[in-house]
Short mmCIF file of C-alpha atoms in Angstrom, two decimals:
data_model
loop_
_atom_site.label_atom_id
_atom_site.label_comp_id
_atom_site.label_asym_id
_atom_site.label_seq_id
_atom_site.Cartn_x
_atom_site.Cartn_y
_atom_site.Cartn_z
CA UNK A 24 -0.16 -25.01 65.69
CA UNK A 25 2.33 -22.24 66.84
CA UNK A 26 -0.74 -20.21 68.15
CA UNK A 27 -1.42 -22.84 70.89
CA UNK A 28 1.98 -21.85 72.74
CA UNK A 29 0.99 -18.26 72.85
CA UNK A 30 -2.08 -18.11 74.70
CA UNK A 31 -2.69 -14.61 74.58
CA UNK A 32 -2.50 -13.71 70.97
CA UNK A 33 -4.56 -16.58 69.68
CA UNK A 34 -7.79 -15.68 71.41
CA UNK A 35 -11.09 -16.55 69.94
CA UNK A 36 -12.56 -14.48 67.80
CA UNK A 37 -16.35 -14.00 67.37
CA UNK A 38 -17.01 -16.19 64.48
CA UNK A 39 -15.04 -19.28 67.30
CA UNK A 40 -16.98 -18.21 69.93
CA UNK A 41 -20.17 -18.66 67.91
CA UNK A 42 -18.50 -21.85 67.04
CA UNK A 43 -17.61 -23.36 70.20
CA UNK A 44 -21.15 -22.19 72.00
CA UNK A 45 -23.15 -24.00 68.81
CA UNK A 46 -21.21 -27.02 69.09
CA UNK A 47 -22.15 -27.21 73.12
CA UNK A 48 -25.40 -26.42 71.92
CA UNK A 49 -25.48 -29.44 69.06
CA UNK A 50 -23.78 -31.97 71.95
CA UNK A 51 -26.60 -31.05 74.32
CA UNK A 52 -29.35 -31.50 71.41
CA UNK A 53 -27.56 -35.02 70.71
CA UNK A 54 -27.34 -36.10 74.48
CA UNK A 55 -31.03 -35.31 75.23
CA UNK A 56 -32.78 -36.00 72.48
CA UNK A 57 -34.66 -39.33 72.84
CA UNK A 58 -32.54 -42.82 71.80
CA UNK A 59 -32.95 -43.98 68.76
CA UNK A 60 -31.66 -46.98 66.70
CA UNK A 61 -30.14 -46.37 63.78
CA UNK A 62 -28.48 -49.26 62.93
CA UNK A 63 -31.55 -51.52 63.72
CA UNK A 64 -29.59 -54.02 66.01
CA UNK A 65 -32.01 -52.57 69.02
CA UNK A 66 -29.20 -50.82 70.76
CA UNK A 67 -30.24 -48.13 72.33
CA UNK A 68 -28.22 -44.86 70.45
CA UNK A 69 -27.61 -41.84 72.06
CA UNK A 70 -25.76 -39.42 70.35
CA UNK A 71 -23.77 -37.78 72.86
CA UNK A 72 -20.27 -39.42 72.13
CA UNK A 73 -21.21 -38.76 68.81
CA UNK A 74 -21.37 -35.23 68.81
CA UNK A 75 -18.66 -34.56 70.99
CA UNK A 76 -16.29 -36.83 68.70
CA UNK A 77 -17.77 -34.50 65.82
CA UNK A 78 -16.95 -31.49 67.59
CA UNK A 79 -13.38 -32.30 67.90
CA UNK A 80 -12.93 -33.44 64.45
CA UNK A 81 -14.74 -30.36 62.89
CA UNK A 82 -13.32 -27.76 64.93
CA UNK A 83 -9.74 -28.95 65.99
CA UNK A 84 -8.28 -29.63 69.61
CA UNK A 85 -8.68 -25.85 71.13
CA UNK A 86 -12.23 -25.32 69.80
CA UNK A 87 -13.46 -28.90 70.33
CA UNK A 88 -12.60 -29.03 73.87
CA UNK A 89 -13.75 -25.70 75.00
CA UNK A 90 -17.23 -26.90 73.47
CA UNK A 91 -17.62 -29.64 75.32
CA UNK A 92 -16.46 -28.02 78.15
CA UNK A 93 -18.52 -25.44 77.78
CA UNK A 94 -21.54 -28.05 77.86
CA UNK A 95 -20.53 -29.87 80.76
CA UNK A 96 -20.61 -26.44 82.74
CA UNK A 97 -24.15 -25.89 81.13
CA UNK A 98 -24.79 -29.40 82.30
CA UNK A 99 -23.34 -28.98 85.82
CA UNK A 100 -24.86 -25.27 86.41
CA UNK A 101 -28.40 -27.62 86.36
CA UNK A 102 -29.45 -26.82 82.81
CA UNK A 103 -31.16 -30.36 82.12
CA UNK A 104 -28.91 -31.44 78.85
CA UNK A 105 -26.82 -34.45 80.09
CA UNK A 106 -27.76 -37.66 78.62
CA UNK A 107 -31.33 -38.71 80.38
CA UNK A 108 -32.35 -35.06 80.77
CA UNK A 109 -30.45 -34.55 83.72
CA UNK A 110 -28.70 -32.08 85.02
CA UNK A 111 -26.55 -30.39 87.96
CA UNK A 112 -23.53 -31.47 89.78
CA UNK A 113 -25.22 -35.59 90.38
CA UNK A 114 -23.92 -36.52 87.11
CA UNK A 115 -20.10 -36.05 88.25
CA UNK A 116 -21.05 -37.43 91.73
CA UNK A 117 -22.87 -40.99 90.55
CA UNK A 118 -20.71 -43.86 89.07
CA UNK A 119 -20.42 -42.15 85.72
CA UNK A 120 -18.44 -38.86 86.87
CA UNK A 121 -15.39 -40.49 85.32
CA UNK A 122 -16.16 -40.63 81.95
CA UNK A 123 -16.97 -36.82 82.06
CA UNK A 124 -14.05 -35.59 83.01
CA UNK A 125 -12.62 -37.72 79.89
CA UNK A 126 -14.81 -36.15 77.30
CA UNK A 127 -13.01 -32.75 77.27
CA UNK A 128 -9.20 -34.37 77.20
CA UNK A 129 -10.82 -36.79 74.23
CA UNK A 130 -12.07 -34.01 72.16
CA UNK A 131 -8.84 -32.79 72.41
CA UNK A 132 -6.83 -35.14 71.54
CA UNK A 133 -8.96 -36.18 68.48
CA UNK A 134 -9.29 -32.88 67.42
CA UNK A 135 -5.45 -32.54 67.00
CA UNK A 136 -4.97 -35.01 64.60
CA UNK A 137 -8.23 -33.78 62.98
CA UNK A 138 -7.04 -30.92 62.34
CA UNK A 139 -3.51 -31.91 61.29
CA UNK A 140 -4.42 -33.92 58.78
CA UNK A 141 -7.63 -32.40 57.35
CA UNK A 142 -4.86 -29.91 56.33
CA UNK A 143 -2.17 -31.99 55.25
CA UNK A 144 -3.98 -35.12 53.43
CA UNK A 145 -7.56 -34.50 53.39
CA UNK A 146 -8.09 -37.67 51.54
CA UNK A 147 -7.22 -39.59 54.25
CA UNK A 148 -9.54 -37.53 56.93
CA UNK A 149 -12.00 -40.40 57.58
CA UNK A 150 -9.86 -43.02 58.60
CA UNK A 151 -7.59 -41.29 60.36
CA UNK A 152 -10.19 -39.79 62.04
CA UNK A 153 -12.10 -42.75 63.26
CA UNK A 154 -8.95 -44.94 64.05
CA UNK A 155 -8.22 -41.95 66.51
CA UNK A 156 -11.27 -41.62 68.29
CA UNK A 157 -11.39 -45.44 68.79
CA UNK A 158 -8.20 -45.64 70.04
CA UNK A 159 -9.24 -42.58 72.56
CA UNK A 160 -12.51 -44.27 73.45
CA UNK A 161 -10.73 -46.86 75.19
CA UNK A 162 -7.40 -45.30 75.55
CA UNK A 163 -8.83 -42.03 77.53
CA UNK A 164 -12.52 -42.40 77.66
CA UNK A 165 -12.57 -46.11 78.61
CA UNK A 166 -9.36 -45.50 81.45
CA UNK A 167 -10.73 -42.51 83.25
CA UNK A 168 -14.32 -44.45 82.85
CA UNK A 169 -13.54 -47.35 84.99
CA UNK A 170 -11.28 -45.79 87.39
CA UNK A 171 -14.04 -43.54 88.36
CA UNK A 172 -16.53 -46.53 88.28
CA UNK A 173 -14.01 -48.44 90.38
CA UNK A 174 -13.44 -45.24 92.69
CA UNK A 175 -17.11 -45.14 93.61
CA UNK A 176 -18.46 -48.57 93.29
CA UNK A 177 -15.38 -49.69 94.85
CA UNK A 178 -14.83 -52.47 92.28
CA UNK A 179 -11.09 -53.47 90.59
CA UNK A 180 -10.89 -51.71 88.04
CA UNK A 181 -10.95 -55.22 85.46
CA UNK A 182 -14.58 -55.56 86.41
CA UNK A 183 -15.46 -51.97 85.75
CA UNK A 184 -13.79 -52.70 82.47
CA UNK A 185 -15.93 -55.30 81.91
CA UNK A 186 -18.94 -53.24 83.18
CA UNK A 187 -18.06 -50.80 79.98
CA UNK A 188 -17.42 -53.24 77.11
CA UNK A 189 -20.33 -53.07 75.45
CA UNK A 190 -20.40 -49.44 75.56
CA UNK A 191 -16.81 -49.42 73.85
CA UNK A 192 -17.99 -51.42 70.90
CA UNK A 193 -20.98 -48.09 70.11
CA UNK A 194 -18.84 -45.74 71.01
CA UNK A 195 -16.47 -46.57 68.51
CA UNK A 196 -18.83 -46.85 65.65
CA UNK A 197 -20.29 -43.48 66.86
CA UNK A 198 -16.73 -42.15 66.02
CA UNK A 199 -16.12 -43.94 62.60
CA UNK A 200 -20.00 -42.08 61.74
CA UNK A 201 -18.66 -38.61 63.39
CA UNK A 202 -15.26 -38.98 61.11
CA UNK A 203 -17.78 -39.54 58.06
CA UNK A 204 -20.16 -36.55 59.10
CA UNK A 205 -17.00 -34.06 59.71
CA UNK A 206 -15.26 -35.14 56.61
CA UNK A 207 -18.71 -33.99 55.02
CA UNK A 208 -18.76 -30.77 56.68
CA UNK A 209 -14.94 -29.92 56.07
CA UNK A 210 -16.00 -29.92 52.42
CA UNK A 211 -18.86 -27.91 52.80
CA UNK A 212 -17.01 -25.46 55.39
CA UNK A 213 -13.27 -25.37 54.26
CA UNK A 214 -12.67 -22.10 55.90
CA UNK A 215 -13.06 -24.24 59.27
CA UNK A 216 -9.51 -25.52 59.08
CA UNK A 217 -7.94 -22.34 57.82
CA UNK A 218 -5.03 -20.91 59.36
CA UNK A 219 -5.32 -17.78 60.96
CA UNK B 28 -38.43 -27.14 76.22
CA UNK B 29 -40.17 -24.41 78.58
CA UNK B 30 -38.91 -25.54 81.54
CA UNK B 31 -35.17 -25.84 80.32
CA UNK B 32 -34.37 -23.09 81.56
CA UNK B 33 -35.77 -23.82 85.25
CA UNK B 34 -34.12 -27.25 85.26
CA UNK B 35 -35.08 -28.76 88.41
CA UNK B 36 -34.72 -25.76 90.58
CA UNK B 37 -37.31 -25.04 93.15
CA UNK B 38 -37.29 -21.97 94.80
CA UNK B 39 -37.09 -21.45 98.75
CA UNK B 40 -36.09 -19.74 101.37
CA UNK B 41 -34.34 -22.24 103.39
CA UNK B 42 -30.54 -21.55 104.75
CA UNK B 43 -29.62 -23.60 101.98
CA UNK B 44 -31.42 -21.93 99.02
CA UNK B 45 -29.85 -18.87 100.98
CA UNK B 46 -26.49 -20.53 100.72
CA UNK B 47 -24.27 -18.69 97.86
CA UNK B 48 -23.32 -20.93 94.76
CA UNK B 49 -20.37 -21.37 95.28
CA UNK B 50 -19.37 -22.14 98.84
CA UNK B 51 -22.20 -24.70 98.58
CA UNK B 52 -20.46 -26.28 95.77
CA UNK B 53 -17.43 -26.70 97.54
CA UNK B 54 -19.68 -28.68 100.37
CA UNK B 55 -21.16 -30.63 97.76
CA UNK B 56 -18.18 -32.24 97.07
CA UNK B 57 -16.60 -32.46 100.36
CA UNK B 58 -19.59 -34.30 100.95
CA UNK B 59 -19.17 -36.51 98.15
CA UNK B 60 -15.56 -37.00 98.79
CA UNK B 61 -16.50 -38.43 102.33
CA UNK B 62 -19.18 -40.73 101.16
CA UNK B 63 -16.25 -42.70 99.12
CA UNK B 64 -13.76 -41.85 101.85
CA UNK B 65 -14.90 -42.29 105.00
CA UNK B 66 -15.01 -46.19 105.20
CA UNK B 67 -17.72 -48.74 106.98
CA UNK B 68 -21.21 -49.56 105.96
CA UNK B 69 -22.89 -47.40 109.31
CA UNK B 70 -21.06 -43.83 108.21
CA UNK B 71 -22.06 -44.22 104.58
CA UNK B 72 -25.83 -45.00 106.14
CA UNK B 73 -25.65 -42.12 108.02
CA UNK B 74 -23.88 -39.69 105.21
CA UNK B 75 -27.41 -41.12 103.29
CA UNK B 76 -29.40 -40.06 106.33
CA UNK B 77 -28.04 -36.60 106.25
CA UNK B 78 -29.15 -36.51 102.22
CA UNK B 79 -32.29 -37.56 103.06
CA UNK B 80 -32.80 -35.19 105.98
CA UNK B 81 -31.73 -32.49 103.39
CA UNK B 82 -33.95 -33.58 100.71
CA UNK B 83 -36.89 -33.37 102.63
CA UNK B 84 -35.93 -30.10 104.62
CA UNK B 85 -35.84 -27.98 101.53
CA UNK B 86 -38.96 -30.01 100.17
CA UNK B 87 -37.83 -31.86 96.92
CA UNK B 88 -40.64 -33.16 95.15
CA UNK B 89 -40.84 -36.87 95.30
CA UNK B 90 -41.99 -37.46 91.58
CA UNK B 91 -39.06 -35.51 89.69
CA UNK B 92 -36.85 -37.15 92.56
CA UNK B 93 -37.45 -40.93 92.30
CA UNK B 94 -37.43 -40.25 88.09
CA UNK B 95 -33.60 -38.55 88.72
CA UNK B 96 -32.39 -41.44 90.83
CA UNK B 97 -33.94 -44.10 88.66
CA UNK B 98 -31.01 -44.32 85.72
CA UNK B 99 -29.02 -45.33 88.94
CA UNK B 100 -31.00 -48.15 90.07
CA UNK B 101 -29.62 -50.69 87.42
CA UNK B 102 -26.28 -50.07 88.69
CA UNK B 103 -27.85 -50.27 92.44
CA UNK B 104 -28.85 -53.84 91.84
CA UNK B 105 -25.38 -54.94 89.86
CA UNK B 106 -23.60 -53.66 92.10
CA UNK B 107 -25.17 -54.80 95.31
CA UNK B 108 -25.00 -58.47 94.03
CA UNK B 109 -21.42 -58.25 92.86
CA UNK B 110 -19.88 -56.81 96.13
CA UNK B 111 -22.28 -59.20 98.28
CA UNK B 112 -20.53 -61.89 96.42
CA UNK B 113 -16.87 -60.56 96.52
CA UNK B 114 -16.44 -58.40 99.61
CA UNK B 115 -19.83 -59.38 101.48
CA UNK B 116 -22.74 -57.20 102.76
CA UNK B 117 -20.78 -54.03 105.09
CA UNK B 118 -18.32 -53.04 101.50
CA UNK B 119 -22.17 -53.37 99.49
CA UNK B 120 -23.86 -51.31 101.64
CA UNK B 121 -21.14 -48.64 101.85
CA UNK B 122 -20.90 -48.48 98.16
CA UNK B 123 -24.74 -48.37 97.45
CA UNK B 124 -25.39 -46.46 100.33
CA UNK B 125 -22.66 -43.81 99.50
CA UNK B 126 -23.92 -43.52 96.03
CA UNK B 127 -27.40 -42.52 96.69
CA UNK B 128 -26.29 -39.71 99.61
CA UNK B 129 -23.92 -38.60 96.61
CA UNK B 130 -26.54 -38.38 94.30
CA UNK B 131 -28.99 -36.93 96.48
CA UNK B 132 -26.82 -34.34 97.72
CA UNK B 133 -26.14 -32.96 94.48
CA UNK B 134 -29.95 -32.90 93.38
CA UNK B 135 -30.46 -31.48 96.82
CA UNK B 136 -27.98 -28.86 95.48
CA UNK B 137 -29.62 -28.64 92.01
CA UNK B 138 -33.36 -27.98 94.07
CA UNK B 139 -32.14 -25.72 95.51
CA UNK B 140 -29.71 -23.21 93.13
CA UNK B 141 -30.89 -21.41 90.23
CA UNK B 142 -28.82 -21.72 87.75
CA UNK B 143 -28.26 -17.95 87.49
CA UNK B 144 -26.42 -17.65 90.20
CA UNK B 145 -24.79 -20.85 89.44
CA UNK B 146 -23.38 -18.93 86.39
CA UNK B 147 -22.61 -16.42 88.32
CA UNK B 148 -20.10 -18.46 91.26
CA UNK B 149 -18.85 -20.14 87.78
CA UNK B 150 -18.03 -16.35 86.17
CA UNK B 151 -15.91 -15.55 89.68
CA UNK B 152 -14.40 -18.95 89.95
CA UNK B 153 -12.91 -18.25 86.63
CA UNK B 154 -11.57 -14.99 88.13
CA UNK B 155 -7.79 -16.04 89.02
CA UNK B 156 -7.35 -17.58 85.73
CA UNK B 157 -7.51 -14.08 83.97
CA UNK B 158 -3.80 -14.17 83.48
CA UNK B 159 -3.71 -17.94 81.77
CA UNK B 160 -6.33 -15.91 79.11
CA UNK B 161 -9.19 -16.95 80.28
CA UNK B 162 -11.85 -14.22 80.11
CA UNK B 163 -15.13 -14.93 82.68
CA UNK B 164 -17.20 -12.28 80.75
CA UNK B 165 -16.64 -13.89 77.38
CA UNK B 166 -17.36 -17.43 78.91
CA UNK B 167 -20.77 -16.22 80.44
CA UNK B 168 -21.55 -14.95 77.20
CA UNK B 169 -20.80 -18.22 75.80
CA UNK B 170 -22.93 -19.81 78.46
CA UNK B 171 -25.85 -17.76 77.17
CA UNK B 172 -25.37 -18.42 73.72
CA UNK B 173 -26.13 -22.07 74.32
CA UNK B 174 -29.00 -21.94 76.00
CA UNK B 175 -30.37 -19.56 73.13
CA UNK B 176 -28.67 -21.90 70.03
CA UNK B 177 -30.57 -25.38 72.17
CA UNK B 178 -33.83 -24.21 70.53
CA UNK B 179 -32.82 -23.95 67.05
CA UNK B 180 -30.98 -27.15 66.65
CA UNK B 181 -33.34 -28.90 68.84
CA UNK B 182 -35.74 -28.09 65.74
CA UNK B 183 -32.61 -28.76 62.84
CA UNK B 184 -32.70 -32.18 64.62
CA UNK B 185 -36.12 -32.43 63.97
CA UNK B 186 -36.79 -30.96 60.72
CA UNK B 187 -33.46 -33.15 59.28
CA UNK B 188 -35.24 -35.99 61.00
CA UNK B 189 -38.30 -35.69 59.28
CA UNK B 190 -36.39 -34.90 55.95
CA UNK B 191 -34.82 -38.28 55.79
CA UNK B 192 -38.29 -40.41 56.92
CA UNK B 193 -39.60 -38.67 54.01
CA UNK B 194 -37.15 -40.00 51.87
CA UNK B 195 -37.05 -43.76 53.83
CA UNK B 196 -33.90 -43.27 54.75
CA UNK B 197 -34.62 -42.67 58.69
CA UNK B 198 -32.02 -45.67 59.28
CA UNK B 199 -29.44 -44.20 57.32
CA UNK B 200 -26.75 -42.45 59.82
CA UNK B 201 -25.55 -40.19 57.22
CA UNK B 202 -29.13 -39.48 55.68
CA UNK B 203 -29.60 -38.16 59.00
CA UNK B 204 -26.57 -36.51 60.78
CA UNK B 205 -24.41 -34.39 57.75
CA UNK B 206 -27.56 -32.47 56.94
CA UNK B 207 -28.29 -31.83 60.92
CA UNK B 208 -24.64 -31.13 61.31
CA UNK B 209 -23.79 -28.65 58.04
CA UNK B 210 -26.72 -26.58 59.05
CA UNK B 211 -25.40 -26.71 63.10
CA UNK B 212 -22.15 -25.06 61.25
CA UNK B 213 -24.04 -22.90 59.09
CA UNK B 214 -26.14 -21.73 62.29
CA UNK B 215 -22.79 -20.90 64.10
CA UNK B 216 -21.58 -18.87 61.36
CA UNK B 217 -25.04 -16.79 61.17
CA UNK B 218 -24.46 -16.20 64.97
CA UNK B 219 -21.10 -15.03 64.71
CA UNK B 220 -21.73 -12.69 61.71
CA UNK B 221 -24.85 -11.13 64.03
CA UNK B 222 -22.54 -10.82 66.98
CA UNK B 223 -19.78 -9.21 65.06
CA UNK B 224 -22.41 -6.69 63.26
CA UNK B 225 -22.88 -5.56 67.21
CA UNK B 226 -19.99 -5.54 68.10
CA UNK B 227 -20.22 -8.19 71.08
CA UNK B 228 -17.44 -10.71 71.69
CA UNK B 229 -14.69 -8.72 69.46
CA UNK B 230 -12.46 -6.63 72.09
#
């Protein structure tokens, strides 16, 4: 992680750009593409949170978070690809701008200890990996969440808490499934996690 | 997927379609800062007279309009009934009234920029941050790779989709997603390789 102090001699090479624009590509694909339930309990499943989780934990901190930053300016330049098919600058100003602005600083975060210990003790990638993103979901995601809820709907910010509970619960399985799917993809792509 | 591209720009000539990107932006949210800020249930009915105005000056089309605000009308009704019952009927109708001008202001500003030149304000907004690295040429670049990788792993999705319903496993979460997502990865390396054999991206 010693290239991460040194802004400009770590910059992203061609193969990372291709990287990072593909992965705002695949969160995009996830966010629009029509609910479905996979786990047959009838809740509705986007895979949004999903793919951004995977992002992080397949590409690390740097990579992860440009990618989904990368899609929310897609998204906010009024290409239709946040969840709903929506698209433009309304998605930051309804109730829900909150939890945008938390996406990029979760995919960070998650993507650090991806990274760390897909290279130190791979064996342990999965759990690791899905104990951090739940502890982000409601750490980071499920903070800046309600205090943008309670911002604009002028609520405390308990009861926009309790507005987002549910959610929680998915989101957290969506990043146990993301830490499986990444683990899978780490052992397909090992040069992903090489140092450079 | 054709009109992905479009999004739900409409093109004009109205001052506002006029308006560059960018300063229009920066209204945007002013606006939307007010419609939390300013307090009262009459300015917040107002601020949502103003979007309305808007809305119908540059001629939004009611059908794709009513369809964008719908995901909001859930929250419309929750919230109503919770503030009517904590803080009473001026705090509810600030809140749901300042939501919708919000709302309506930014798909007035969506109707009414392509996203082009949306790209474009973004590319010089990045300008000053040259010397933290950033590089606005390499991140419009970016920008256009995604819109030209949606396509491709709109169909991975599919075909990956399709794969595992063949084999009854459409339930199975990772039946479904490693296949979609090795073959995202392998799709990003393919790009890369073809971007580096033209020399694009590597300066």
């Amino acid at each position: 992680m010693t290239t991460t102090s040194a802004p400009r001699r770590s910059r992203l090479n061609t193969t990372d750009l291709a990287l990072v624009a593909t992965f705002a590509a695949f969160i995009a694909v996830c966010a629009i593409l029509p609910a479905f339930s996979v786990t047959g309990v009838g809740v509705p499943f986007t895979l949004q949170m999903f793919a951004i989780f995977l992002a992080a934990a397949v590409l690390g901190a740097r990579r992860g978070a440009l990618a989904v930053l990368l899609y929310l300016a897609v998204g906010t330049a009024g290409v239709p690809v946040f969840s709903g098919g929506h698209g433009g600058p309304a998605t930051w100003t309804g109730a829900t701008g909150g939890y945008l602005l938390a996406f990029p600083i979760a995919a960070f975060l998650v993507g650090l200890v991806a990274t760390r210990v897909a290279r130190t003790n791979p064996a342990a990638f999965t759990v690791v990996v899905s104990v951090a993103a739940a502890i982000v979901t409601v750490a980071v995601v499920g903070v800046l969440g309600a205090i943008g809820m309670s911002i604009k709907l002028d609520v405390s910010i308990g009861a926009a808490w309790g507005y987002a509970t549910p959610f929680f619960v998915a989101d957290i399985f969506k990043g146990v499934i993301a830490a499986i799917v990444a683990a899978a993809v780490h052992r397909a792509f090992p040069q992903l996690t090489a140092k450079r | 997927m054709s009109n992905l591209l479009v999004g739900a720009y409409r093109p004009g000539t109205t001052l506002l379609h006029r308006l560059p990107a960018g300063p229009k932006l920066g209204l945007l949210a002013v606006f939307g800062v007010a419609t939390v800020a300013v307090p009262g249930a009459w300015p917040a009915v107002g601020l949502l007279g103003v979007a309305i105005a808007l809305a119908l000056w540059v001629r939004m089309p009611l059908r794709s309009t009513v369809r964008a605000l719908r995901p909001l009308l859930l929250v419309v009704v929750v919230v109503t009934a919770f503030q009517v019952w904590q803080q009473g009927w001026p705090t509810a109708i600030h809140v749901v009234a300042g939501l919708l001008a919000s709302v309506l202001a930014a798909l007035v500003f969506t109707a009414t920029t392509a996203i082009d030149a949306m790209l474009d304000a973004i590319t010089t907004g990045l300008g000053p941050f040259r010397r933290f690295g950033v590089n606005p040429e390499r991140f419009a670049l970016a920008f256009s790779l995604v819109l030209r990788a949606i396509p491709g792993i709109l169909e991975i999705a599919q075909e990956t989709r399709a794969a595992a319903k063949a084999r009854g496993l459409e339930r199975s979460p990772r039946a479904l997603l490693v296949p979609m997502a090795i073959r995202t990865v392998a799709q990003a390396y393919e790009t890369g390789a073809a971007l580096h054999a033209r020399g694009i991206g590597d300066d």
